[in-house]
CSV table of C-alpha atoms in Angstrom, one decimal:
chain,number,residue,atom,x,y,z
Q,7,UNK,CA,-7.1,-47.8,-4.9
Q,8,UNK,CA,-8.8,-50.0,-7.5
Q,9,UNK,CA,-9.0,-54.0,-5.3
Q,10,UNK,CA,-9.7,-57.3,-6.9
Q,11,UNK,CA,-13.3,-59.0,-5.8
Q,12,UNK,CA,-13.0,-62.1,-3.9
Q,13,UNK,CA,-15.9,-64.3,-2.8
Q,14,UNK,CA,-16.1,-65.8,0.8
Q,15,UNK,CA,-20.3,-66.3,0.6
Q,16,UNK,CA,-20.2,-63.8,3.3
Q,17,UNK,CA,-23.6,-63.1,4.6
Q,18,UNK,CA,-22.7,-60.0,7.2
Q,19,UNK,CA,-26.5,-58.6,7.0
Q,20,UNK,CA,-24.4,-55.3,6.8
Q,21,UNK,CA,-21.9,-54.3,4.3
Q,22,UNK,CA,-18.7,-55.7,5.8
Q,23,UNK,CA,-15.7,-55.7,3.6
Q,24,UNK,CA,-12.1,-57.8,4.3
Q,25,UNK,CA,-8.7,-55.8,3.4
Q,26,UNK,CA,-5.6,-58.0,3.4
Q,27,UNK,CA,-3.5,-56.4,6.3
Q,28,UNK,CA,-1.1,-55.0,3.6
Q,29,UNK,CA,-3.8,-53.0,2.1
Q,30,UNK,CA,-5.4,-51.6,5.3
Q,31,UNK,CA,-2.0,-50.3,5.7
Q,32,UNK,CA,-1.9,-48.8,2.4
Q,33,UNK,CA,-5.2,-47.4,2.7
Q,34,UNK,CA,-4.2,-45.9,6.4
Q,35,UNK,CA,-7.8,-47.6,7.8
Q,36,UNK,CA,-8.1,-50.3,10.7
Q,37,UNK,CA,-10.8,-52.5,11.7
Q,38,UNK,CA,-14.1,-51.1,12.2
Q,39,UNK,CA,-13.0,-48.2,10.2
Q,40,UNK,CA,-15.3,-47.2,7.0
Q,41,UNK,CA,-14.3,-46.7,3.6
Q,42,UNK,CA,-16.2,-46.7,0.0
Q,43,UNK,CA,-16.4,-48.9,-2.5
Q,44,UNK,CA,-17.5,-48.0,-5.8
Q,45,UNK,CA,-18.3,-50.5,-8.8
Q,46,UNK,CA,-15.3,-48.7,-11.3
Q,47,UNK,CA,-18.0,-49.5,-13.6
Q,48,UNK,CA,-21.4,-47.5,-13.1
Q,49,UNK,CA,-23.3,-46.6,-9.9
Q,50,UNK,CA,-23.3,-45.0,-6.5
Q,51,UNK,CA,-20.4,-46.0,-3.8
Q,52,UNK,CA,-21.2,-47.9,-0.5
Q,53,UNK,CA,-19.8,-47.7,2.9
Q,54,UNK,CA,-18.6,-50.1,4.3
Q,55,UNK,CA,-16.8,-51.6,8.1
Q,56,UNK,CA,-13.7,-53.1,7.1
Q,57,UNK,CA,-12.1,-55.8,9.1
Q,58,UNK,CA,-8.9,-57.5,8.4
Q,59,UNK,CA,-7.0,-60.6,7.7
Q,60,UNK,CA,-3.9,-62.6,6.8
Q,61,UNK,CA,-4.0,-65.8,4.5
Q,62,UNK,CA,-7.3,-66.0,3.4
Q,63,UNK,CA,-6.4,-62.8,0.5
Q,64,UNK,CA,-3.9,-61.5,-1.4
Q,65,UNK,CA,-2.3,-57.7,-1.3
Q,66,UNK,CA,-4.5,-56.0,-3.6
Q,67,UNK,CA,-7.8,-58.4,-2.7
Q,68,UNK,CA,-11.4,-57.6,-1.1
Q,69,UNK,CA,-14.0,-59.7,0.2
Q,70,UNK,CA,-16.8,-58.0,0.3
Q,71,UNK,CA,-20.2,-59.0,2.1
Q,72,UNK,CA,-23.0,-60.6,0.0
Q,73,UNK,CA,-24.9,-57.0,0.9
Q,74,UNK,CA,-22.4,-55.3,-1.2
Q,75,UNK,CA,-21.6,-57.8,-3.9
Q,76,UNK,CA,-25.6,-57.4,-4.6
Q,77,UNK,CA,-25.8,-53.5,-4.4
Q,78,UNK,CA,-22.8,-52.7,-6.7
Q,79,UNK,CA,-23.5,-55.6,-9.0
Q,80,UNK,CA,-19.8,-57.3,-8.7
Q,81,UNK,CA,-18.6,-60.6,-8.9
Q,82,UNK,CA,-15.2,-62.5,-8.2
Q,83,UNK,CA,-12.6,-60.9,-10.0
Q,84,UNK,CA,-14.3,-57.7,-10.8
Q,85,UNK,CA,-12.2,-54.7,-9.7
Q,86,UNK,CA,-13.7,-51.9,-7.4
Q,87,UNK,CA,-12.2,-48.8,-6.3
Q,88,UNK,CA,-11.7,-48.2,-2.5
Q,89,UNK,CA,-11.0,-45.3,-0.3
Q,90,UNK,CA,-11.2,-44.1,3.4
Q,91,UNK,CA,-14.5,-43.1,4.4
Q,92,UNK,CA,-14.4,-39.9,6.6
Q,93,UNK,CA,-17.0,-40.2,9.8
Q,94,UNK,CA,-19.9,-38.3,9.2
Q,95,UNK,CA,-20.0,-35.0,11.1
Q,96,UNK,CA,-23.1,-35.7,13.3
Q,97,UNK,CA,-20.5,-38.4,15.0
Q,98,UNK,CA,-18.4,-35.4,16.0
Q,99,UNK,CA,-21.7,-33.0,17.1
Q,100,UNK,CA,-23.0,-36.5,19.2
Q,101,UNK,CA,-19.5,-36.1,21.6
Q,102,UNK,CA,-19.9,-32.9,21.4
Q,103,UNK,CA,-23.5,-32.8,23.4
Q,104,UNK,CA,-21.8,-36.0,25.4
Q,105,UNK,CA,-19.3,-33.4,27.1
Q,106,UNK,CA,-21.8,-31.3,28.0
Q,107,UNK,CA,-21.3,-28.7,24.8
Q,108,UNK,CA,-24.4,-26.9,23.8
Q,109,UNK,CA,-25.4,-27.4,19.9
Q,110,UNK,CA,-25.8,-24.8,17.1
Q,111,UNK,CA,-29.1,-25.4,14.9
Q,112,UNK,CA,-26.7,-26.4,12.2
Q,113,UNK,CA,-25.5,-29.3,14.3
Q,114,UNK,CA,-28.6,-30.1,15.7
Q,115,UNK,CA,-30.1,-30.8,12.2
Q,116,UNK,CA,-27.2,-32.7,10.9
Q,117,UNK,CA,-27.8,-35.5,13.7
């Protein structure tokens, strides 16, 4: 879903980025979820936490952490692409060895 940059001068010291609660719906993702964004324009996606709000965006806005307007060289009105970001598969193997399963190799390594 291509989104519409908006500044808050939000220093999150991680990548953070703000869905309008419409969006998060539209997107299927809730807070503390992950998802990519990706400059439409050139370079390599970042993952980000999403949180979400009401009345400081509009449907089809993002505000995106300082960390993340830097690293895929956006600015305010600049459109991005966003989509859900799958957890990485060592999150699955870590409950895995919490419930007392015993790891393959592959598994193992990916953690």
């Amino acid at each position: 879903m291509l989104l519409k940059v908006k500044s808050l001068n939000l220093i999150a010291g991680k990548p953070i980025a703000i869905l309008h609660q419409n969006t998060a719906k539209k997107l299927a993702v809730y807070v503390a979820e992950r998802v990519r964004i990706k400059n439409k324009n050139n370079g390599l996606p970042i993952t980000a936490t999403v949180d979400i709000a009401k009345g400081i965006l509009k449907e089809g806005e993002i505000a995106l952490s300082s960390e993340i307007l830097k690293g895929l060289s956006v600015k305010e009105g600049d459109l991005v692409e966003v989509n859900f970001a799958q957890k990485p598969s060592s999150t699955y193997y870590i409950l895995k060895k919490l419930n007392g399963e015993k790891l393959s190799q592959e598994e193992f390594n990916a953690i």
